[in-house]
CSV table of C-alpha atoms and ligand atoms in Angstrom, one decimal:
chain,number,residue,atom,x,y,z
W,148,MET,CA,-5.3,-45.1,18.3
W,149,TYR,CA,-5.8,-46.2,14.7
W,150,TYR,CA,-8.5,-48.5,13.6
W,151,LEU,CA,-8.1,-51.0,10.8
W,152,VAL,CA,-11.3,-52.9,10.0
W,153,ALA,CA,-11.1,-55.9,7.7
W,154,ASN,CA,-14.3,-56.5,5.8
W,155,TRP,CA,-14.0,-59.9,4.3
W,156,LYS,CA,-17.5,-59.6,2.7
W,157,SER,CA,-19.0,-62.9,1.3
W,158,ASN,CA,-15.6,-64.6,0.9
W,159,LYS,CA,-13.6,-67.5,2.4
W,160,THR,CA,-14.3,-71.2,3.1
W,161,HIS,CA,-13.3,-72.7,6.5
W,162,ASP,CA,-10.0,-73.8,5.0
W,163,ASP,CA,-9.3,-70.3,3.6
W,164,VAL,CA,-9.8,-68.9,7.1
W,165,ILE,CA,-7.4,-71.4,8.6
W,166,ASN,CA,-4.8,-70.6,5.9
W,167,TRP,CA,-5.3,-66.8,6.4
W,168,PHE,CA,-4.5,-67.1,10.1
W,169,ASP,CA,-1.5,-69.4,9.5
W,170,GLU,CA,-0.1,-66.7,7.2
W,171,PHE,CA,-1.1,-63.9,9.6
W,172,ASP,CA,0.7,-65.5,12.5
W,173,GLY,CA,3.9,-63.5,12.1
W,174,ALA,CA,1.9,-60.3,12.5
W,175,THR,CA,1.4,-60.9,16.2
W,176,SER,CA,4.3,-58.7,17.2
W,177,PHE,CA,2.8,-55.6,15.8
W,178,SER,CA,-0.8,-56.5,15.9
W,179,VAL,CA,-0.6,-56.2,19.7
W,180,ASN,CA,0.9,-52.7,19.2
W,181,SER,CA,-1.2,-50.4,21.4
W,182,GLY,CA,-1.5,-47.9,18.7
W,183,VAL,CA,-3.5,-50.0,16.3
W,184,GLN,CA,-6.9,-51.7,16.9
W,185,THR,CA,-7.4,-54.4,14.2
W,186,ILE,CA,-11.0,-55.5,13.8
W,187,ILE,CA,-11.7,-58.6,11.6
W,188,CYS,CA,-15.2,-58.9,10.2
W,189,PRO,CA,-15.6,-62.4,8.7
W,190,PRO,CA,-18.8,-63.9,7.4
W,191,ALA,CA,-20.9,-64.9,10.4
W,192,ASN,CA,-20.3,-68.6,10.0
W,193,HIS,CA,-16.6,-68.1,10.7
W,194,LEU,CA,-16.9,-66.1,13.9
W,195,SER,CA,-15.9,-68.9,16.3
W,196,THR,CA,-13.0,-70.1,14.1
W,197,CYS,CA,-11.7,-66.6,14.0
W,198,ALA,CA,-12.1,-66.2,17.8
W,199,GLU,CA,-10.2,-69.4,18.4
W,200,ARG,CA,-7.4,-68.5,16.0
W,201,ILE,CA,-7.1,-65.0,17.6
W,202,ARG,CA,-7.0,-66.5,21.0
W,203,ASP,CA,-4.2,-68.8,19.9
W,204,LEU,CA,-2.2,-65.9,18.5
W,205,GLY,CA,-2.6,-64.0,21.8
W,206,ALA,CA,-3.4,-60.9,19.7
W,207,THR,CA,-5.5,-58.0,20.7
W,208,ILE,CA,-7.6,-58.3,17.6
W,209,LYS,CA,-11.3,-57.7,17.9
W,210,ILE,CA,-14.0,-59.4,15.9
W,211,GLY,CA,-17.0,-57.8,14.2
W,212,MET,CA,-19.9,-58.8,11.9
W,213,GLN,CA,-20.8,-57.3,8.6
W,214,ASP,CA,-24.5,-56.9,9.4
W,215,ILE,CA,-27.0,-57.5,12.1
W,216,SER,CA,-30.8,-57.9,12.3
W,217,CYS,CA,-33.0,-54.8,12.7
W,218,TYR,CA,-35.0,-56.8,15.2
W,219,GLU,CA,-34.7,-58.5,18.5
W,220,MET,CA,-34.5,-62.3,18.6
W,221,GLY,CA,-37.7,-63.9,17.3
W,222,ALA,CA,-39.5,-65.2,14.2
W,223,TYR,CA,-37.2,-63.5,11.6
W,224,THR,CA,-36.0,-66.4,9.4
W,225,GLY,CA,-32.3,-66.1,8.4
W,226,GLU,CA,-31.5,-63.1,10.7
W,227,ILE,CA,-28.8,-62.9,13.4
W,228,ALA,CA,-30.0,-60.7,16.3
W,229,ALA,CA,-27.5,-58.6,18.2
W,230,ALA,CA,-28.2,-60.4,21.5
W,231,MET,CA,-27.3,-63.7,19.9
W,232,VAL,CA,-23.7,-62.6,19.1
W,233,ALA,CA,-23.1,-60.0,21.9
W,234,ASP,CA,-20.6,-62.3,23.6
W,235,GLN,CA,-18.8,-63.0,20.3
W,236,ILE,CA,-18.3,-59.6,18.7
W,237,ASP,CA,-17.4,-56.1,19.7
W,238,TYR,CA,-18.3,-54.3,16.5
W,239,VAL,CA,-20.7,-54.6,13.6
W,240,ILE,CA,-20.6,-52.9,10.2
W,241,VAL,CA,-24.0,-51.5,9.3
W,242,GLY,CA,-25.4,-49.7,6.2
W,243,HIS,CA,-22.6,-50.8,3.9
W,244,SER,CA,-23.4,-49.6,0.4
W,245,GLU,CA,-23.5,-53.2,-0.9
W,246,ARG,CA,-26.3,-53.9,1.6
W,247,ARG,CA,-28.1,-50.8,0.6
W,248,ARG,CA,-27.8,-51.6,-3.1
W,249,TYR,CA,-28.3,-55.4,-3.2
W,250,PHE,CA,-30.5,-56.0,-0.2
W,251,GLY,CA,-32.7,-52.9,-0.1
W,252,GLU,CA,-31.4,-51.7,3.2
W,253,THR,CA,-32.8,-48.2,4.0
W,254,SER,CA,-31.5,-45.5,6.3
W,255,SER,CA,-34.4,-46.3,8.7
W,256,MET,CA,-33.3,-50.0,8.8
W,257,VAL,CA,-29.7,-48.8,9.5
W,258,SER,CA,-31.0,-46.8,12.4
W,259,MET,CA,-32.8,-49.8,13.8
W,260,LYS,CA,-29.6,-51.8,13.5
W,261,VAL,CA,-27.7,-49.1,15.4
W,262,ASP,CA,-30.3,-49.3,18.2
W,263,GLN,CA,-30.0,-53.1,18.3
W,264,ALA,CA,-26.2,-53.1,18.3
W,265,ILE,CA,-25.8,-50.5,21.0
W,266,GLY,CA,-28.6,-52.1,23.0
W,267,SER,CA,-26.4,-55.3,23.1
W,268,GLY,CA,-23.2,-53.5,23.8
W,269,ILE,CA,-21.8,-53.8,20.3
W,270,THR,CA,-20.3,-50.7,18.6
W,271,PRO,CA,-21.8,-50.0,15.2
W,272,ILE,CA,-19.5,-49.0,12.4
W,273,VAL,CA,-21.9,-47.0,10.2
W,274,CYS,CA,-21.1,-46.6,6.5
W,275,VAL,CA,-22.1,-43.4,4.9
W,276,ASP,CA,-21.5,-41.6,1.6
W,277,THR,CA,-22.2,-38.4,-0.2
W,278,PRO,CA,-24.6,-37.1,-1.4
W,279,TYR,CA,-26.8,-38.7,1.2
W,280,LEU,CA,-24.7,-37.9,4.2
W,281,GLU,CA,-27.2,-35.6,6.0
W,282,GLU,CA,-30.2,-37.9,5.4
W,283,GLN,CA,-28.1,-41.0,6.5
W,284,LEU,CA,-27.0,-39.2,9.7
W,285,ALA,CA,-30.4,-37.7,10.5
W,286,ALA,CA,-32.0,-41.1,10.4
W,287,ILE,CA,-30.0,-42.4,13.3
W,288,ASN,CA,-31.2,-41.8,16.9
W,289,GLN,CA,-29.4,-38.6,17.7
W,290,ARG,CA,-28.8,-39.7,21.2
W,291,LEU,CA,-26.7,-42.6,19.9
W,292,LEU,CA,-24.6,-40.8,17.3
W,293,THR,CA,-21.6,-40.4,19.5
W,294,GLN,CA,-21.6,-44.1,20.3
W,295,CYS,CA,-21.1,-44.9,16.6
W,296,ILE,CA,-18.0,-45.2,14.6
W,297,PHE,CA,-18.5,-43.8,11.0
W,298,ALA,CA,-16.9,-45.0,7.8
W,299,TYR,CA,-17.0,-42.7,4.9
W,300,GLU,CA,-17.1,-45.0,1.9
W,301,PRO,CA,-17.7,-43.4,-1.5
W,302,VAL,CA,-19.3,-46.0,-3.8
W,303,SER,CA,-17.1,-45.0,-6.7
W,304,ALA,CA,-14.0,-46.1,-4.6
W,305,ILE,CA,-15.2,-49.5,-3.4
W,306,GLY,CA,-13.4,-52.3,-5.1
W,307,THR,CA,-12.5,-50.1,-8.0
W,308,GLY,CA,-8.8,-49.3,-7.4
W,309,GLU,CA,-9.9,-45.6,-7.5
W,310,PRO,CA,-9.8,-44.3,-4.0
W,311,ASP,CA,-11.0,-40.8,-2.9
W,312,THR,CA,-8.3,-38.3,-2.3
W,313,PRO,CA,-7.1,-38.2,1.4
W,314,GLY,CA,-7.9,-34.4,1.4
W,315,HIS,CA,-11.5,-34.9,0.2
W,316,ALA,CA,-12.0,-37.9,2.6
W,317,ALA,CA,-10.8,-35.6,5.5
W,318,GLN,CA,-13.2,-32.9,4.4
W,319,ILE,CA,-16.2,-35.3,4.5
W,320,ALA,CA,-14.9,-36.7,7.9
W,321,SER,CA,-15.1,-33.2,9.3
W,322,GLN,CA,-18.6,-32.7,7.9
W,323,ILE,CA,-19.6,-35.9,9.7
W,324,LYS,CA,-18.1,-34.6,12.9
W,325,THR,CA,-20.0,-31.3,12.5
W,326,MET,CA,-23.2,-33.3,12.3
W,327,ALA,CA,-22.6,-36.1,14.7
W,328,GLY,CA,-20.2,-34.7,17.3
W,329,GLU,CA,-16.7,-35.9,18.2
W,330,VAL,CA,-16.9,-39.3,16.6
W,331,ILE,CA,-14.3,-41.7,15.2
W,332,VAL,CA,-14.4,-41.5,11.3
W,333,LEU,CA,-12.7,-44.0,9.1
W,334,TYR,CA,-12.2,-44.0,5.3
W,335,GLY,CA,-13.0,-47.0,3.1
W,336,GLY,CA,-12.6,-47.6,-0.6
W,337,SER,CA,-9.6,-49.1,-2.4
W,338,VAL,CA,-7.3,-48.8,0.6
W,339,ASN,CA,-3.9,-50.6,0.3
W,340,GLU,CA,-0.5,-50.6,1.9
W,341,ASP,CA,0.7,-47.8,-0.5
W,342,ASN,CA,-2.1,-45.3,0.2
W,343,LEU,CA,-3.1,-46.1,3.8
W,344,GLY,CA,-0.5,-43.7,5.3
W,345,TYR,CA,-1.9,-40.7,3.4
W,346,TYR,CA,-5.3,-41.3,5.0
W,347,LEU,CA,-3.9,-41.8,8.5
W,348,ASN,CA,-2.0,-38.6,8.2
W,349,GLN,CA,-5.3,-36.7,8.0
W,350,LYS,CA,-6.1,-35.7,11.5
W,351,GLU,CA,-9.9,-36.1,10.8
W,352,LEU,CA,-9.4,-39.7,10.0
W,353,ALA,CA,-8.8,-42.4,12.6
W,354,GLY,CA,-8.3,-45.4,10.3
W,355,ALA,CA,-9.6,-47.4,7.4
W,356,LEU,CA,-12.2,-50.0,6.5
W,357,VAL,CA,-10.5,-52.4,4.1
W,358,GLY,CA,-12.2,-54.9,1.8
W,359,GLY,CA,-10.2,-56.5,-1.0
W,360,ALA,CA,-6.7,-56.0,0.6
W,361,SER,CA,-7.8,-57.6,3.8
W,362,LEU,CA,-8.5,-60.9,2.1
W,363,SER,CA,-4.8,-61.5,2.0
W,364,ALA,CA,-3.1,-62.0,5.3
W,365,ARG,CA,0.2,-60.7,3.9
W,366,LYS,CA,-1.5,-57.5,2.8
W,367,MET,CA,-3.3,-57.1,6.1
W,368,LYS,CA,0.0,-57.5,7.9
W,369,GLY,CA,1.4,-54.8,5.7
W,370,LEU,CA,-1.5,-52.5,6.5
W,371,ILE,CA,-1.0,-53.0,10.2
W,372,ALA,CA,2.7,-52.4,9.9
W,373,VAL,CA,2.0,-49.1,8.1
W,374,ALA,CA,-0.4,-47.9,10.8
W,375,ALA,CA,1.9,-49.1,13.7
W,376,GLY,CA,4.8,-47.2,12.1
W,377,LEU,CA,2.8,-44.0,12.0
W,378,TYR,CA,1.4,-44.1,15.4
H,167,PGA,P1,-12.4,-52.2,-0.9
H,167,PGA,O1,-13.7,-52.3,-0.1
H,167,PGA,O2,-11.3,-52.0,0.1
H,167,PGA,O3,-12.3,-53.6,-1.6
H,167,PGA,O4,-12.5,-51.1,-1.8
H,167,PGA,C1,-14.0,-51.5,1.0
H,167,PGA,C2,-15.3,-51.8,1.6
H,167,PGA,O5,-16.3,-52.1,0.8
H,167,PGA,O6,-15.5,-51.8,2.8
């Protein structure tokens, strides 16, 4: 199984989301391919629109969020707690470098988010990077490591058009597995239709976390077609 995670970040109006799904429609035939699990992570305000559109497509696409509260439901203004969205999402991205950089997210907060997500039956997709790999993994409740998906996302590759080499990404993925156990590891950072196949061909990598390219339904269809073709 290959995983393709679309991280829309802080993009798209309601109309943009509708247009994206209109254009994505033709992808249904291969998005239901058993070899590819597509996970769309829209901004939280679009969760139900995405759910409706996916239902209409009859596709086996899953939905995720891009972040989750460290805390349970309660007096935490602005936060979305895992229990509030447990019936809407299957996955959540945690510890993305943009959250660490712009919102002061620390490894101990990431660990709390992992606890909250797993406690509500949501699979965390934990973003990690060198040179902090050991510290980032050590912060997570060791008992929960094998229930996480990891995404190796080098900051220098995110949104820059300068991806890491597939060989180096595979090497980091195997370091993650040495520390965390037999876990699913994805690569993220400037993935596109032309380079995706090189990452999927690395046995240590099970898929990709895609930002910029996922904003276009046409490019997302292309990515799914590449993954389905390799499976
Ligand atoms: P990018 O972003 O594909 O635009 O490089 C990846 C990510 O930040 O998850």
